[in-house]
């Protein structure tokens, strides 16, 4: 019986590349996005996971990929409603989807959860206070949940990409993209397929001895 994966933010960018790669590995993939899934709404998350369980009988892999960049602005001028939106999608969405999927994973004694953080969560990008904060929190909650469920058969990890060639770049100013790219020793942006390959390994049965960890895929930008 094929393993079943839920990929949030599955309509484009990382989501499409992740879903395609997981299917190549033989998984049944539910790639969920707006309007069918609002990761900031616990009822919406519950409906999706309930439907997946009714159709397939299990949730074996969760990739918390849904995310937004938010405006490019200093904190002193950052709109509160935008701060709340970025944190709700990037952090609260990760929490809600993980919380809902943990029960069926614990029941089966097995699961893989991969969260999408960012190099901004480690270094803090200027003019991106909400995004950097939310992604730093994703790294922290990954570490916490990994310890929560250690020994249960569920492994929880995250990745920290540098700038990747996805539609989310359309939400970011050219100046900010140039700043991020200039800090990458390999001197280019990453491609979704490169990130999807790492995610698929973290979601695989081959990955058995890592939990609560953050894996860099930053073209050499990461220093820790």
Tab-separated table of C-alpha atoms in Angstrom:
chain	number	residue	atom	x	y	z
A	1	UNK	CA	0.000	0.000	0.000
A	2	UNK	CA	1.427	3.384	-1.014
A	3	UNK	CA	2.372	5.861	1.656
A	4	UNK	CA	0.239	9.007	1.745
A	5	UNK	CA	1.616	12.546	1.827
A	6	UNK	CA	-0.038	15.907	2.404
A	7	UNK	CA	1.779	18.898	0.911
A	8	UNK	CA	0.417	22.289	1.940
A	9	UNK	CA	0.870	25.208	-0.409
A	10	UNK	CA	0.757	22.630	-3.161
A	11	UNK	CA	-0.445	24.813	-6.040
A	12	UNK	CA	2.903	26.165	-7.208
A	13	UNK	CA	6.559	26.873	-6.520
A	14	UNK	CA	7.962	24.411	-4.026
A	15	UNK	CA	4.611	22.664	-3.717
A	16	UNK	CA	4.417	21.435	-7.302
A	17	UNK	CA	8.041	20.287	-7.336
A	18	UNK	CA	7.643	18.506	-3.986
A	19	UNK	CA	4.440	16.749	-5.029
A	20	UNK	CA	5.916	15.621	-8.356
A	21	UNK	CA	9.034	14.258	-6.672
A	22	UNK	CA	7.082	12.418	-3.976
A	23	UNK	CA	4.904	10.800	-6.658
A	24	UNK	CA	8.054	9.610	-8.432
A	25	UNK	CA	8.890	7.804	-5.188
A	26	UNK	CA	5.500	6.080	-5.300
A	27	UNK	CA	3.589	8.114	-2.721
A	28	UNK	CA	-0.044	9.119	-2.961
A	29	UNK	CA	0.122	12.915	-2.701
A	30	UNK	CA	-2.594	15.352	-1.670
A	31	UNK	CA	-1.321	18.784	-2.713
A	32	UNK	CA	-3.597	21.214	-0.874
A	33	UNK	CA	-3.857	24.967	-1.254
A	34	UNK	CA	-6.366	27.800	-1.117
A	35	UNK	CA	-9.341	27.759	-1.350
A	36	UNK	CA	-9.673	24.120	-0.261
A	37	UNK	CA	-7.173	24.502	2.565
A	38	UNK	CA	-6.603	27.550	4.752
A	39	UNK	CA	-3.726	26.567	7.031
A	40	UNK	CA	-4.584	29.377	9.454
A	41	UNK	CA	-8.065	27.914	10.111
A	42	UNK	CA	-8.146	24.867	12.372
A	43	UNK	CA	-11.534	23.765	10.987
A	44	UNK	CA	-10.218	23.885	7.428
A	45	UNK	CA	-7.158	21.847	8.426
A	46	UNK	CA	-9.330	19.320	10.246
A	47	UNK	CA	-11.614	18.864	7.234
A	48	UNK	CA	-8.717	18.228	4.884
A	49	UNK	CA	-6.986	15.679	7.103
A	50	UNK	CA	-10.283	13.952	7.919
A	51	UNK	CA	-11.016	13.636	4.196
A	52	UNK	CA	-7.541	12.247	3.497
A	53	UNK	CA	-7.901	9.677	6.274
A	54	UNK	CA	-11.340	8.653	5.004
A	55	UNK	CA	-10.020	8.202	1.464
A	56	UNK	CA	-6.595	6.677	2.071
A	57	UNK	CA	-6.628	5.413	5.656
A	58	UNK	CA	-3.440	7.120	6.805
A	59	UNK	CA	-1.246	10.197	6.687
A	60	UNK	CA	2.371	9.093	6.496
A	61	UNK	CA	4.091	12.310	5.416
A	62	UNK	CA	3.298	15.968	6.043
A	63	UNK	CA	5.214	18.722	4.261
A	64	UNK	CA	4.359	22.108	5.764
A	65	UNK	CA	5.144	24.174	2.698
A	66	UNK	CA	2.431	26.874	2.715
A	67	UNK	CA	4.037	30.270	3.251
A	68	UNK	CA	3.999	33.965	2.416
A	69	UNK	CA	6.810	36.515	2.284
A	70	UNK	CA	4.974	39.655	3.348
A	71	UNK	CA	5.963	43.199	2.411
A	72	UNK	CA	9.527	44.485	2.240
A	73	UNK	CA	9.593	47.161	4.930
A	74	UNK	CA	11.411	48.105	8.140
A	75	UNK	CA	9.747	47.079	11.376
A	76	UNK	CA	9.031	50.723	12.251
A	77	UNK	CA	6.775	50.923	9.186
A	78	UNK	CA	5.520	47.344	9.064
A	79	UNK	CA	1.694	47.083	9.000
A	80	UNK	CA	0.400	45.080	11.946
A	81	UNK	CA	-2.156	43.244	9.797
A	82	UNK	CA	0.654	42.081	7.502
A	83	UNK	CA	2.779	40.973	10.458
A	84	UNK	CA	-0.136	38.914	11.746
A	85	UNK	CA	-0.835	37.426	8.281
A	86	UNK	CA	2.774	36.315	7.755
A	87	UNK	CA	3.062	34.789	11.231
A	88	UNK	CA	-0.356	33.120	10.943
A	89	UNK	CA	0.439	31.431	7.630
A	90	UNK	CA	4.080	30.530	8.200
A	91	UNK	CA	4.057	29.605	11.883
A	92	UNK	CA	0.482	29.006	13.030
A	93	UNK	CA	-0.252	27.085	9.815
A	94	UNK	CA	2.698	24.795	10.510
A	95	UNK	CA	1.461	24.245	14.063
A	96	UNK	CA	-2.150	23.528	13.101
A	97	UNK	CA	-1.313	21.084	10.311
A	98	UNK	CA	1.269	19.290	12.423
A	99	UNK	CA	-1.036	19.029	15.434
A	100	UNK	CA	-3.838	17.536	13.327
A	101	UNK	CA	-1.600	14.995	11.591
A	102	UNK	CA	0.194	13.824	14.719
A	103	UNK	CA	-2.757	11.829	16.097
A	104	UNK	CA	-3.083	9.447	13.112
A	105	UNK	CA	0.704	9.206	12.827
A	106	UNK	CA	0.998	8.294	16.523
A	107	UNK	CA	-1.754	5.721	16.098
A	108	UNK	CA	0.231	4.052	13.305
A	109	UNK	CA	3.556	4.499	15.113
A	110	UNK	CA	5.173	6.066	12.072
A	111	UNK	CA	5.431	9.365	10.226
A	112	UNK	CA	7.642	11.977	8.620
A	113	UNK	CA	7.066	15.731	8.984
A	114	UNK	CA	9.126	18.230	7.005
A	115	UNK	CA	8.747	21.941	7.694
A	116	UNK	CA	9.916	24.686	5.344
A	117	UNK	CA	11.908	27.304	7.246
A	118	UNK	CA	14.436	29.696	5.646
A	119	UNK	CA	17.956	31.001	5.956
A	120	UNK	CA	16.190	34.223	6.986
A	121	UNK	CA	15.097	32.394	10.129
A	122	UNK	CA	18.743	31.903	11.070
A	123	UNK	CA	20.264	35.213	10.007
A	124	UNK	CA	17.346	37.658	9.960
A	125	UNK	CA	17.013	39.452	6.636
A	126	UNK	CA	16.687	43.245	6.734
A	127	UNK	CA	13.313	44.658	5.732
A	128	UNK	CA	11.747	41.254	6.400
A	129	UNK	CA	11.091	41.200	10.127
A	130	UNK	CA	7.858	39.196	10.035
A	131	UNK	CA	9.157	36.619	7.563
A	132	UNK	CA	12.474	36.188	9.389
A	133	UNK	CA	10.735	35.901	12.755
A	134	UNK	CA	8.178	33.382	11.534
A	135	UNK	CA	10.812	31.186	9.908
A	136	UNK	CA	13.049	31.335	12.973
A	137	UNK	CA	10.054	30.150	14.964
A	138	UNK	CA	9.475	27.304	12.487
A	139	UNK	CA	13.020	26.100	13.208
A	140	UNK	CA	12.369	26.293	16.963
A	141	UNK	CA	9.009	24.501	16.835
A	142	UNK	CA	10.554	21.785	14.664
A	143	UNK	CA	13.127	21.148	17.369
A	144	UNK	CA	10.444	21.118	20.073
A	145	UNK	CA	8.080	18.754	18.242
A	146	UNK	CA	10.937	16.466	17.260
A	147	UNK	CA	11.672	16.008	20.962
A	148	UNK	CA	7.968	15.692	21.813
A	149	UNK	CA	7.559	12.627	19.612
A	150	UNK	CA	11.056	11.137	19.793
A	151	UNK	CA	10.847	7.358	19.991
A	152	UNK	CA	7.323	7.229	18.581
A	153	UNK	CA	8.354	6.416	15.025
A	154	UNK	CA	7.677	9.992	13.880
A	155	UNK	CA	10.623	12.080	12.707
A	156	UNK	CA	10.276	15.863	12.410
A	157	UNK	CA	12.806	18.013	10.557
A	158	UNK	CA	12.960	21.265	8.633
A	159	UNK	CA	14.959	22.809	5.828
A	160	UNK	CA	16.423	26.313	5.562
A	161	UNK	CA	16.659	27.347	1.908
A	162	UNK	CA	18.256	30.522	0.643
A	163	UNK	CA	16.464	32.357	-2.173
A	164	UNK	CA	14.777	29.884	-4.518
A	165	UNK	CA	13.280	30.509	-7.952
A	166	UNK	CA	9.587	30.316	-7.049
A	167	UNK	CA	6.549	32.605	-7.474
A	168	UNK	CA	7.027	33.904	-3.922
A	169	UNK	CA	9.812	36.073	-5.360
A	170	UNK	CA	7.033	38.119	-6.944
A	171	UNK	CA	6.148	39.308	-3.421
A	172	UNK	CA	9.689	40.629	-2.830
A	173	UNK	CA	11.410	43.732	-4.167
A	174	UNK	CA	14.225	43.410	-6.734
A	175	UNK	CA	16.535	45.129	-4.256
A	176	UNK	CA	15.831	42.521	-1.611
A	177	UNK	CA	16.320	39.633	-4.074
A	178	UNK	CA	19.669	41.140	-5.107
A	179	UNK	CA	20.696	41.415	-1.440
A	180	UNK	CA	19.909	37.751	-0.814
A	181	UNK	CA	21.547	36.452	-3.989
A	182	UNK	CA	24.733	38.447	-3.376
A	183	UNK	CA	25.227	36.553	-0.107
A	184	UNK	CA	25.204	33.122	-1.785
A	185	UNK	CA	28.738	31.821	-2.558
A	186	UNK	CA	27.412	29.740	-5.470
A	187	UNK	CA	26.195	33.067	-6.919
A	188	UNK	CA	22.748	31.966	-8.055
A	189	UNK	CA	19.281	31.249	-6.768
A	190	UNK	CA	18.274	27.659	-6.089
A	191	UNK	CA	15.741	25.724	-8.113
A	192	UNK	CA	12.597	24.059	-6.722
A	193	UNK	CA	13.713	20.606	-7.902
A	194	UNK	CA	16.897	20.901	-5.827
A	195	UNK	CA	14.902	21.675	-2.708
A	196	UNK	CA	12.344	18.954	-3.470
A	197	UNK	CA	15.120	16.345	-3.598
A	198	UNK	CA	16.176	17.147	-0.018
A	199	UNK	CA	12.592	17.218	1.215
A	200	UNK	CA	11.879	13.832	-0.354
A	201	UNK	CA	14.874	12.287	1.385
A	202	UNK	CA	13.720	13.710	4.729
A	203	UNK	CA	10.282	12.221	4.039
A	204	UNK	CA	11.676	8.849	3.019
A	205	UNK	CA	12.144	5.532	4.780
A	206	UNK	CA	15.898	5.915	4.248
A	207	UNK	CA	15.996	8.803	6.722
A	208	UNK	CA	15.940	7.117	10.118
A	209	UNK	CA	18.359	8.921	12.464
A	210	UNK	CA	17.484	12.600	12.423
A	211	UNK	CA	14.752	14.503	14.215
A	212	UNK	CA	14.385	18.081	15.375
A	213	UNK	CA	17.068	19.158	12.903
A	214	UNK	CA	17.411	21.964	10.381
A	215	UNK	CA	19.004	21.093	7.032
A	216	UNK	CA	20.557	23.910	5.017
A	217	UNK	CA	20.142	24.219	1.278
A	218	UNK	CA	21.545	27.697	0.774
A	219	UNK	CA	24.242	27.562	-1.889
A	220	UNK	CA	26.869	27.993	0.828
A	221	UNK	CA	25.276	31.018	2.515
A	222	UNK	CA	24.602	29.293	5.847
A	223	UNK	CA	27.385	29.606	8.405
A	224	UNK	CA	25.794	27.474	11.132
